[in-house]
Amino acid sequence: MDISNITILQNIIDKSKKIVFFGGAGVSTESGLPDFRSVDGLYNQEWKYPPETIISHSFYYKDTKEFYRFYRAKLLPVGIEPNPAHYKLAELEKAGKLLAVVTQNIDGLHQKAGSKNVFELHGSTLRNYCLDCHAFYNETIILESENAPDTLPHCPKCGGLIKPDVVLYEEGLDQDVISGAVNAISQADTLIIGGTSLTVYPAAGLINYFHGDKLVLLNKSVTPQDNMADLVIHEPIGQVLSQIKVN
């Protein structure tokens, strides 16, 4: 790893007062969760249907059992813990330097590491709700439903079908979450983008609201925005952020 890049990043962070972090699947791969588009990602694994088909709004209603078979096996972060990237961001927030985390991830690891102001663009696997009475449940009800007679999660209160509070393909993003993320990004003096290919829209388009001083990109592979950044580091994000000292 180029130590000079770490020094530059440290200097940027030291001088920043309103950092916003925008992250994707690459933030959680170091915790053991697969991403979607790498060689070993979900999009390149064998399954009965393509993953992007299974985790769509229409497929959820068309073949709910197959949806949950995939969902339980691949998307629930069972036994997964935050990595150094999550903890360092929480540390920066606690120190008053980080305004918010804007994430495309649905694993809840930022909050588990201690981050408070997190905008989950695509929802969370840790929240689930009844389609009939709208009661909310944690992920345990999804996991335990594998042993139900029909292998589906049903509401203990009314018997209705339970749906994960995640944004499936064909569904729109939550406008309150979008507004919060846009507001944070537009206030930032430094935007750090990490672990994302910046190819998933409309989420990736949110970075256009950044008009601050420094744009930093931390991603193992090249992104469409590399040429716009003040600093680009193509290394695992946890390894990079673990070397940053919070002053």
XYZ file of N, CA and C in Angstrom:
741
model
N 0.846 -1.199 0.000
C 0.000 0.000 0.000
C 0.881 1.249 0.000
N 0.517 2.231 -0.809
C 1.277 3.481 -0.909
C 1.063 4.325 0.347
N 2.108 4.409 1.176
C 2.012 5.143 2.439
C 1.745 6.624 2.192
N 2.245 7.138 1.061
C 2.032 8.562 0.779
C 0.552 8.880 0.611
N -0.206 7.928 0.055
C -1.654 8.134 -0.087
C -2.352 8.172 1.272
N -1.879 7.336 2.181
C -2.440 7.344 3.538
C -2.156 8.681 4.203
N -0.968 9.197 3.987
C -0.599 10.495 4.553
C -1.487 11.605 4.000
N -1.740 11.551 2.689
C -2.617 12.555 2.055
C -4.030 12.447 2.615
N -4.528 11.220 2.744
C -5.871 11.009 3.286
C -5.946 11.507 4.730
N -4.923 11.203 5.510
C -4.899 11.671 6.893
C -4.960 13.189 6.955
N -4.217 13.845 6.086
C -4.197 15.310 6.043
C -5.569 15.876 5.664
N -6.232 15.235 4.688
C -7.568 15.671 4.271
C -8.551 15.549 5.435
N -8.511 14.409 6.120
C -9.425 14.176 7.243
C -9.145 15.138 8.391
N -7.874 15.386 8.662
C -7.512 16.306 9.744
C -8.069 17.708 9.506
N -8.079 18.129 8.245
C -8.520 19.484 7.909
C -10.036 19.587 7.717
N -10.710 18.444 7.643
C -12.150 18.433 7.379
C -12.954 18.556 8.668
N -14.093 19.208 8.550
C -14.993 19.370 9.697
C -16.369 18.747 9.441
N -16.677 18.523 8.163
C -17.990 17.975 7.811
C -17.812 16.889 6.747
N -17.380 15.734 7.194
C -17.164 14.603 6.292
C -18.462 13.817 6.133
N -18.744 13.393 4.921
C -19.825 12.427 4.678
C -19.208 11.226 3.981
N -19.574 10.053 4.430
C -19.099 8.824 3.802
C -20.230 8.202 2.998
N -19.946 7.874 1.738
C -20.920 7.219 0.853
C -20.355 5.842 0.503
N -21.027 4.772 0.939
C -20.452 3.452 0.756
C -21.365 2.432 0.114
N -20.718 1.373 -0.374
C -21.438 0.281 -1.016
C -20.986 -1.066 -0.490
N -21.247 -2.102 -1.267
C -21.030 -3.481 -0.823
C -19.587 -3.761 -0.418
N -18.630 -3.071 -1.051
C -17.225 -3.296 -0.742
C -16.847 -2.966 0.679
N -17.678 -2.191 1.368
C -17.417 -1.873 2.770
C -17.615 -3.113 3.632
N -18.517 -3.976 3.238
C -18.855 -5.137 4.064
C -18.183 -6.431 3.620
N -17.533 -6.438 2.471
C -16.896 -7.681 2.016
C -15.788 -8.126 2.970
N -15.136 -7.152 3.622
C -14.075 -7.507 4.573
C -14.650 -8.089 5.864
N -15.971 -8.015 6.016
C -16.640 -8.672 7.144
C -17.107 -10.073 6.765
N -16.941 -10.422 5.485
C -17.330 -11.749 5.026
C -18.599 -11.806 4.223
N -19.229 -10.654 3.974
C -20.431 -10.635 3.141
C -20.039 -10.517 1.670
N -20.686 -11.260 0.781
C -20.360 -11.148 -0.647
C -20.911 -9.869 -1.235
N -20.194 -9.311 -2.227
C -20.766 -8.184 -2.952
C -21.577 -8.747 -4.114
N -21.984 -7.887 -5.037
C -22.857 -8.359 -6.113
C -22.134 -8.553 -7.436
N -21.131 -7.738 -7.719
C -20.621 -7.702 -9.081
C -19.189 -8.181 -9.263
N -18.498 -8.567 -8.201
C -17.147 -9.080 -8.348
C -17.214 -10.529 -8.850
N -16.032 -11.110 -9.097
C -15.978 -12.484 -9.597
C -16.677 -13.448 -8.654
N -16.564 -13.192 -7.331
C -17.167 -14.076 -6.356
C -18.496 -13.548 -5.831
N -19.012 -12.494 -6.456
C -20.236 -11.859 -5.976
C -21.491 -12.657 -6.277
N -22.599 -12.166 -5.750
C -23.865 -12.888 -5.900
C -24.298 -13.027 -7.351
N -23.923 -12.047 -8.179
C -24.345 -12.101 -9.575
C -23.597 -13.170 -10.366
N -22.567 -13.755 -9.790
C -21.780 -14.751 -10.500
C -21.852 -16.118 -9.828
N -22.876 -16.355 -9.032
C -23.075 -17.639 -8.390
C -24.240 -18.368 -9.039
N -24.159 -19.685 -8.980
C -25.233 -20.501 -9.547
C -26.459 -20.451 -8.638
N -27.651 -20.261 -9.241
C -28.902 -20.285 -8.483
C -30.007 -20.644 -9.455
N -31.178 -20.936 -8.930
C -32.286 -21.342 -9.782
C -32.680 -20.231 -10.752
N -32.621 -18.983 -10.285
C -32.891 -17.814 -11.115
C -31.760 -16.816 -10.896
N -31.576 -15.858 -11.790
C -30.571 -14.814 -11.555
C -30.929 -14.045 -10.285
N -29.934 -13.705 -9.449
C -30.213 -12.982 -8.204
C -31.014 -11.709 -8.408
N -30.737 -10.971 -9.483
C -31.472 -9.724 -9.702
C -32.948 -9.978 -10.001
N -33.255 -11.175 -10.474
C -34.652 -11.552 -10.682
C -35.309 -11.928 -9.355
N -34.586 -12.710 -8.556
C -35.139 -13.187 -7.289
C -35.443 -12.033 -6.339
N -34.535 -11.055 -6.262
C -34.740 -9.961 -5.306
C -35.430 -8.777 -5.979
N -36.473 -9.090 -6.717
C -37.299 -8.065 -7.355
C -38.694 -8.074 -6.727
N -39.370 -6.957 -6.858
C -40.716 -6.796 -6.310
C -41.679 -7.838 -6.888
N -41.633 -8.006 -8.194
C -42.576 -8.929 -8.836
C -42.291 -10.379 -8.442
N -41.013 -10.739 -8.311
C -40.683 -12.120 -7.959
C -41.085 -12.422 -6.521
N -40.966 -11.427 -5.637
C -41.364 -11.627 -4.244
C -42.814 -12.105 -4.165
N -43.685 -11.537 -4.982
C -45.106 -11.918 -4.963
C -45.386 -13.141 -5.837
N -44.545 -13.342 -6.854
C -44.759 -14.467 -7.774
C -44.316 -15.797 -7.173
N -43.155 -15.801 -6.515
C -42.604 -17.036 -5.950
C -41.968 -16.709 -4.603
N -42.806 -16.424 -3.616
C -42.339 -15.956 -2.312
C -41.456 -16.990 -1.615
N -41.750 -18.258 -1.783
C -40.938 -19.297 -1.145
C -39.509 -19.294 -1.693
N -39.369 -19.193 -2.996
C -38.032 -19.168 -3.592
C -37.301 -17.880 -3.209
N -38.050 -16.779 -3.132
C -37.461 -15.511 -2.695
C -36.827 -15.691 -1.322
N -37.586 -16.265 -0.394
C -37.078 -16.405 0.976
C -35.985 -17.466 1.090
N -36.016 -18.456 0.241
C -34.942 -19.462 0.249
C -33.614 -18.780 -0.076
N -33.633 -17.926 -1.089
C -32.431 -17.182 -1.479
C -32.077 -16.136 -0.429
N -33.077 -15.420 0.026
C -32.880 -14.318 0.965
C -32.225 -14.800 2.263
N -32.738 -15.884 2.814
C -32.172 -16.424 4.057
C -30.742 -16.912 3.842
N -30.493 -17.518 2.684
C -29.176 -18.102 2.430
C -28.110 -17.064 2.096
N -28.507 -15.984 1.429
C -27.502 -15.083 0.871
C -27.495 -13.664 1.419
N -28.591 -13.183 1.940
C -28.659 -11.768 2.275
C -28.719 -11.447 3.768
N -29.039 -12.405 4.604
C -29.092 -12.123 6.041
C -27.684 -12.213 6.641
N -27.220 -11.163 7.307
C -25.847 -11.135 7.838
C -25.703 -11.888 9.157
N -25.992 -13.173 9.143
C -25.944 -13.981 10.365
C -24.491 -14.192 10.789
N -24.174 -13.807 12.030
C -22.825 -14.007 12.546
C -21.777 -13.077 11.962
N -22.215 -12.053 11.233
C -21.284 -11.122 10.596
C -21.045 -9.928 11.515
N -19.786 -9.548 11.664
C -19.427 -8.436 12.537
C -18.827 -7.289 11.735
N -18.924 -6.063 12.252
C -18.307 -4.912 11.578
C -16.797 -5.110 11.441
N -16.221 -4.456 10.443
C -14.777 -4.508 10.239
C -14.152 -3.137 10.553
N -12.842 -2.995 10.425
C -12.193 -1.721 10.768
C -12.769 -0.492 10.073
N -13.296 -0.643 8.867
C -13.893 0.503 8.168
C -15.119 1.006 8.918
N -15.990 0.090 9.319
C -17.192 0.476 10.072
C -16.816 1.171 11.381
N -15.862 0.598 12.092
C -15.478 1.155 13.392
C -14.804 2.516 13.263
N -13.987 2.682 12.226
C -13.316 3.974 12.055
C -14.316 5.074 11.713
N -15.309 4.766 10.908
C -16.342 5.760 10.582
C -17.137 6.146 11.816
N -17.447 5.161 12.663
C -18.155 5.458 13.910
C -17.294 6.336 14.816
N -15.992 6.088 14.806
C -15.061 6.876 15.609
C -15.003 8.318 15.105
N -15.002 8.484 13.793
C -14.983 9.830 13.206
C -16.256 10.600 13.538
N -17.394 9.892 13.538
C -18.650 10.538 13.900
C -18.642 10.958 15.366
N -18.167 10.082 16.230
C -18.118 10.378 17.659
C -17.209 11.575 17.945
N -16.168 11.742 17.132
C -15.231 12.850 17.295
C -15.777 14.154 16.720
N -16.947 14.089 16.069
C -17.573 15.281 15.525
C -17.089 15.691 14.156
N -16.363 14.779 13.489
C -15.829 15.104 12.167
C -16.689 14.567 11.026
N -17.474 13.537 11.299
C -18.283 12.900 10.266
C -19.755 13.242 10.471
N -20.370 13.853 9.474
C -21.782 14.230 9.545
C -22.706 13.025 9.431
N -22.406 12.155 8.484
C -23.327 11.054 8.210
C -22.663 9.978 7.373
N -23.252 8.799 7.451
C -22.923 7.700 6.548
C -24.120 7.494 5.632
N -23.869 7.483 4.351
C -24.905 7.164 3.360
C -24.511 5.816 2.765
N -25.345 4.804 2.944
C -24.942 3.464 2.527
C -25.956 2.805 1.603
N -25.433 2.030 0.674
C -26.264 1.200 -0.186
C -26.461 -0.189 0.427
N -25.781 -0.451 1.539
C -25.833 -1.770 2.159
C -27.077 -1.944 3.027
N -27.459 -3.199 3.232
C -28.683 -3.507 3.972
C -28.387 -4.379 5.195
N -27.109 -4.389 5.630
C -26.688 -5.323 6.669
C -26.678 -4.752 8.084
N -26.853 -3.446 8.243
C -26.887 -2.839 9.567
C -25.556 -2.794 10.291
N -24.456 -3.054 9.605
C -23.151 -3.124 10.270
C -22.633 -1.755 10.718
N -23.017 -0.693 10.024
C -22.589 0.643 10.460
C -23.152 0.953 11.847
N -24.428 0.672 12.036
C -25.050 0.914 13.343
C -24.470 -0.023 14.403
N -24.182 -1.246 14.014
C -23.621 -2.209 14.964
C -22.249 -1.759 15.445
N -21.520 -1.024 14.580
C -20.200 -0.514 14.941
C -20.279 0.754 15.775
N -21.471 1.366 15.830
C -21.646 2.559 16.643
C -22.051 3.815 15.915
N -22.174 3.765 14.602
C -22.604 4.954 13.848
C -24.065 5.255 14.160
N -24.381 6.527 14.317
C -25.732 6.955 14.671
C -26.503 7.537 13.490
N -25.859 8.402 12.722
C -26.553 9.085 11.627
C -26.292 8.353 10.312
N -27.103 7.340 10.046
C -26.914 6.474 8.879
C -28.152 6.530 7.983
N -27.922 6.834 6.722
C -29.013 6.843 5.744
C -28.897 5.579 4.896
N -29.832 4.640 5.127
C -29.809 3.355 4.424
C -30.656 3.458 3.160
N -30.003 3.708 2.048
C -30.711 3.951 0.789
C -31.562 2.769 0.361
N -31.097 1.567 0.664
C -31.802 0.376 0.210
C -32.457 -0.399 1.353
N -32.629 0.268 2.499
C -33.316 -0.363 3.613
C -32.398 -1.237 4.448
N -32.997 -2.157 5.215
C -32.222 -3.008 6.113
C -32.869 -4.374 6.280
N -32.036 -5.417 6.263
C -32.526 -6.780 6.504
C -32.921 -6.965 7.961
N -32.514 -6.038 8.825
C -32.805 -6.158 10.250
C -34.202 -5.651 10.605
N -34.887 -5.044 9.625
C -36.268 -4.580 9.825
C -37.183 -5.321 8.852
N -38.290 -5.793 9.360
C -39.266 -6.518 8.539
C -40.657 -6.154 9.021
N -41.609 -6.100 8.116
C -42.936 -5.648 8.520
C -44.045 -6.496 7.897
N -45.160 -6.540 8.634
C -46.334 -7.281 8.167
C -47.044 -6.467 7.093
N -47.333 -7.091 5.986
C -48.016 -6.407 4.887
C -49.449 -6.038 5.236
N -50.028 -6.697 6.252
C -51.424 -6.428 6.625
C -51.541 -5.419 7.768
N -50.917 -5.698 8.907
C -51.084 -4.813 10.071
C -49.906 -3.866 10.277
N -48.834 -4.040 9.471
C -47.657 -3.163 9.481
C -46.842 -3.233 10.766
N -46.999 -4.274 11.565
C -46.151 -4.481 12.742
C -44.731 -4.797 12.278
N -43.740 -4.307 13.019
C -42.340 -4.516 12.640
C -41.699 -5.623 13.466
N -40.771 -6.344 12.842
C -40.059 -7.434 13.489
C -38.589 -7.400 13.071
N -37.726 -8.004 13.897
C -36.314 -8.083 13.518
C -36.091 -9.291 12.618
N -34.837 -9.576 12.325
C -34.518 -10.621 11.347
C -34.777 -12.028 11.867
N -34.934 -12.185 13.165
C -35.141 -13.522 13.733
C -36.383 -14.192 13.153
N -37.411 -13.409 12.932
C -38.665 -13.987 12.424
C -38.488 -14.545 11.010
N -37.570 -13.946 10.258
C -37.275 -14.453 8.904
C -36.486 -15.754 8.998
N -35.482 -15.766 9.863
C -34.659 -16.962 10.020
C -35.478 -18.148 10.498
N -36.337 -17.913 11.481
C -37.121 -19.009 12.062
C -38.213 -19.514 11.124
N -38.597 -18.693 10.141
C -39.668 -19.104 9.235
C -39.259 -20.276 8.343
N -37.974 -20.557 8.272
C -37.511 -21.695 7.479
C -38.100 -22.997 8.008
N -38.430 -23.006 9.292
C -38.993 -24.208 9.911
C -40.523 -24.193 9.954
N -41.140 -23.127 9.417
C -42.601 -23.057 9.379
C -43.141 -24.053 8.343
N -44.382 -24.483 8.491
C -44.967 -25.453 7.541
C -44.857 -25.018 6.081
N -45.050 -23.706 5.824
C -44.967 -23.239 4.444
C -43.661 -22.502 4.161
N -42.712 -22.516 5.115
C -41.393 -21.861 5.028
C -41.485 -20.351 4.815
N -42.623 -19.757 5.158
C -42.810 -18.318 4.992
C -43.002 -17.641 6.348
N -42.520 -16.399 6.496
C -42.701 -15.678 7.754
C -44.082 -15.032 7.833
N -44.806 -15.358 8.895
C -46.136 -14.789 9.090
C -46.184 -13.986 10.386
N -46.988 -12.953 10.393
C -47.136 -12.071 11.546
C -47.800 -12.811 12.707
N -47.160 -12.827 13.880
C -47.778 -13.478 15.053
C -49.058 -12.794 15.499
N -49.237 -11.524 15.126
C -50.410 -10.767 15.574
C -51.635 -11.017 14.702
N -51.408 -11.014 13.368
C -52.576 -11.123 12.487
C -52.466 -12.231 11.446
N -51.295 -12.843 11.346
C -51.128 -13.925 10.384
C -50.734 -13.469 8.994
N -50.586 -12.155 8.801
C -50.212 -11.632 7.490
C -48.800 -12.002 7.086
N -48.511 -11.899 5.804
C -47.180 -12.192 5.280
C -46.225 -11.059 5.653
N -45.013 -11.417 6.040
C -44.009 -10.425 6.416
C -43.051 -10.193 5.264
N -42.687 -8.936 5.060
C -41.795 -8.544 3.966
C -40.595 -7.798 4.550
N -39.397 -8.076 4.048
C -38.222 -7.324 4.504
C -38.348 -5.844 4.151
N -37.860 -4.986 5.041
C -37.870 -3.549 4.784
C -36.632 -3.169 3.982
N -36.503 -3.792 2.811
C -35.413 -3.496 1.885
C -36.022 -3.083 0.545
N -35.265 -2.303 -0.189
C -35.734 -1.847 -1.495
C -35.373 -2.915 -2.526
N -36.382 -3.595 -3.029
C -36.168 -4.616 -4.051
C -36.079 -3.956 -5.424
N -35.561 -4.701 -6.380
C -35.608 -4.214 -7.754
C -37.064 -3.937 -8.131
N -37.282 -2.900 -8.917
C -38.599 -2.428 -9.354
C -39.275 -1.549 -8.300
N -38.645 -1.353 -7.145
C -39.216 -0.499 -6.109
C -38.437 0.815 -6.010
N -39.127 1.873 -5.593
C -38.487 3.177 -5.466
C -37.837 3.355 -4.104
N -36.875 4.266 -4.032
C -36.213 4.556 -2.768
C -37.118 5.404 -1.881
N -36.909 5.302 -0.577
C -37.665 6.091 0.391
C -37.275 7.564 0.270
N -38.248 8.420 0.052
C -37.961 9.829 -0.203
C -37.410 10.556 1.017
N -37.799 10.155 2.216
C -37.249 10.775 3.422
C -35.765 10.442 3.569
N -35.417 9.216 3.249
C -34.011 8.801 3.309
C -33.201 9.550 2.253
N -33.760 9.660 1.056
C -33.086 10.392 -0.022
C -32.853 11.846 0.384
N -33.871 12.474 0.936
C -33.755 13.879 1.339
C -32.677 14.057 2.403
N -32.637 13.166 3.361
C -31.623 13.240 4.403
C -30.226 13.066 3.857
N -30.074 12.117 2.931
C -28.770 11.868 2.330
C -28.311 13.058 1.496
N -29.216 13.600 0.700
C -28.890 14.764 -0.132
C -28.491 15.960 0.740
N -29.230 16.170 1.809
C -28.938 17.276 2.707
C -27.545 17.136 3.318
N -27.200 15.918 3.751
C -25.882 15.680 4.343
C -24.771 15.875 3.322
N -24.940 15.294 2.143
C -23.904 15.392 1.099
C -23.696 16.830 0.665
N -24.776 17.588 0.559
C -24.670 18.979 0.110
C -23.973 19.864 1.148
N -23.967 19.446 2.422
C -23.303 20.209 3.482
C -21.833 19.839 3.645
N -21.424 18.714 3.095
C -20.096 18.170 3.366
C -18.973 19.014 2.782
N -17.869 19.113 3.544
C -16.675 19.722 2.976
C -15.775 18.650 2.352
N -15.954 17.398 2.806
C -15.233 16.264 2.229
C -16.199 15.102 2.039
N -16.183 14.511 0.861
C -16.996 13.324 0.580
C -16.047 12.159 0.332
N -16.158 11.139 1.162
C -15.367 9.923 0.981
C -16.285 8.843 0.438
N -15.967 8.347 -0.736
C -16.757 7.289 -1.372
C -15.967 5.997 -1.254
N -16.589 4.954 -0.713
C -15.852 3.718 -0.518
C -16.632 2.468 -0.817
N -15.963 1.496 -1.425
C -16.556 0.181 -1.627
C -17.741 0.147 -2.546
N -17.774 1.017 -3.532
C -18.893 1.017 -4.477
C -18.400 1.270 -5.895
N -19.020 0.600 -6.851
C -18.658 0.761 -8.258
C -19.279 2.005 -8.865
N -20.184 2.641 -8.115
C -20.893 3.839 -8.586
C -21.643 3.590 -9.894
N -22.242 2.403 -9.991
C -23.001 2.065 -11.197
C -24.483 1.836 -10.908
N -24.868 1.834 -9.617
C -26.267 1.583 -9.254
C -26.986 2.916 -9.060
N -27.943 3.174 -9.927
C -28.719 4.419 -9.834
C -30.128 4.097 -9.351
N -30.784 5.035 -8.656
C -30.403 6.440 -8.490
C -29.403 6.721 -7.387
N -29.014 5.702 -6.603
C -28.128 5.943 -5.462
C -26.840 6.648 -5.867
N -26.174 6.152 -6.922
C -24.897 6.731 -7.327
C -25.019 8.195 -7.737
N -26.194 8.593 -8.196
C -26.399 9.970 -8.626
C -26.391 10.966 -7.482
N -26.490 10.481 -6.236
C -26.521 11.382 -5.092
C -25.214 12.136 -4.916
N -24.121 11.586 -5.408
C -22.835 12.270 -5.219
C -22.764 13.568 -6.026
N -23.687 13.746 -6.962
C -23.721 14.988 -7.742
C -24.120 16.183 -6.891
N -24.642 15.902 -5.685
C -25.028 16.992 -4.781
C -23.850 17.489 -3.939
N -22.692 16.870 -4.124
C -21.511 17.294 -3.373
C -20.841 18.472 -4.064
N -20.662 19.542 -3.315
C -19.994 20.735 -3.845
C -18.913 21.220 -2.885
N -18.394 20.291 -2.081
C -17.387 20.640 -1.094
C -15.980 20.709 -1.666
N -15.007 20.565 -0.777
C -13.602 20.808 -1.136
C -12.894 19.565 -1.663
N -13.035 18.431 -0.965
C -12.248 17.251 -1.317
C -13.144 16.032 -1.581
N -12.879 15.369 -2.704
C -13.556 14.120 -3.051
C -12.530 13.000 -3.009
N -12.798 11.988 -2.174
C -11.879 10.857 -2.001
C -12.575 9.580 -2.435
N -11.881 8.751 -3.201
C -12.439 7.474 -3.649
C -11.579 6.328 -3.144
N -12.194 5.444 -2.367
C -11.520 4.251 -1.842
C -12.248 3.031 -2.380
N -11.663 2.378 -3.362
C -12.329 1.226 -3.974
C -11.278 0.336 -4.616
N -11.456 -0.973 -4.528
C -10.442 -1.877 -5.066
C -10.336 -1.796 -6.585
N -11.447 -1.444 -7.239
C -11.427 -1.346 -8.705
C -11.717 0.082 -9.152
N -11.477 0.335 -10.430
C -11.698 1.661 -11.013
C -13.189 1.975 -11.046
N -13.536 3.242 -10.814
C -14.929 3.690 -10.903
C -15.054 4.781 -11.961
N -16.278 5.072 -12.409
C -16.477 6.124 -13.420
C -16.085 7.518 -12.920
N -15.919 7.683 -11.605
C -15.636 8.996 -11.039
C -14.171 9.175 -10.644
N -13.320 8.211 -10.946
C -11.915 8.301 -10.522
C -11.240 9.591 -10.978
N -11.542 9.994 -12.210
C -10.860 11.187 -12.754
C -11.339 12.487 -12.118
N -12.421 12.427 -11.326
C -12.947 13.629 -10.687
C -12.440 13.786 -9.254
N -11.813 12.736 -8.723
C -11.437 12.723 -7.307
C -10.108 13.425 -7.048
N -10.004 13.970 -5.846
C -8.745 14.566 -5.406
C -7.764 13.502 -4.954
N -8.297 12.367 -4.505
C -7.465 11.251 -4.070
C -8.170 9.949 -4.388
N -7.460 9.024 -5.029
C -7.998 7.700 -5.358
C -7.066 6.649 -4.780
N -7.605 5.723 -4.001
C -6.825 4.623 -3.446
C -7.511 3.316 -3.798
N -6.836 2.487 -4.580
C -7.408 1.199 -4.991
C -6.920 0.092 -4.063
N -7.396 0.130 -2.829
C -7.044 -0.859 -1.811
C -8.296 -1.178 -0.999
N -8.298 -2.307 -0.285
C -9.439 -2.632 0.588
C -9.672 -1.505 1.585
N -10.904 -1.082 1.696
C -11.234 0.107 2.481
C -10.928 -0.054 3.970
N -11.126 -1.250 4.505
C -10.817 -1.476 5.910
C -9.336 -1.318 6.201
N -8.517 -1.812 5.285
C -7.073 -1.697 5.451
C -6.631 -0.236 5.392
N -7.307 0.539 4.555
C -6.964 1.964 4.421
C -7.394 2.740 5.660
N -8.660 2.624 6.034
C -9.176 3.431 7.135
C -8.586 3.023 8.490
N -8.164 1.793 8.617
C -7.585 1.361 9.899
C -6.280 2.089 10.215
N -5.663 2.682 9.182
C -4.406 3.401 9.386
C -4.621 4.891 9.701
N -5.870 5.326 9.678
C -6.175 6.725 9.946
C -6.321 6.962 11.446
N -5.689 8.024 11.910
C -5.813 8.411 13.316
C -6.867 9.519 13.438
N -7.729 9.395 14.438
C -8.763 10.391 14.669
C -8.275 11.355 15.738
N -8.084 12.616 15.345
C -7.552 13.612 16.268
C -8.675 14.411 16.918
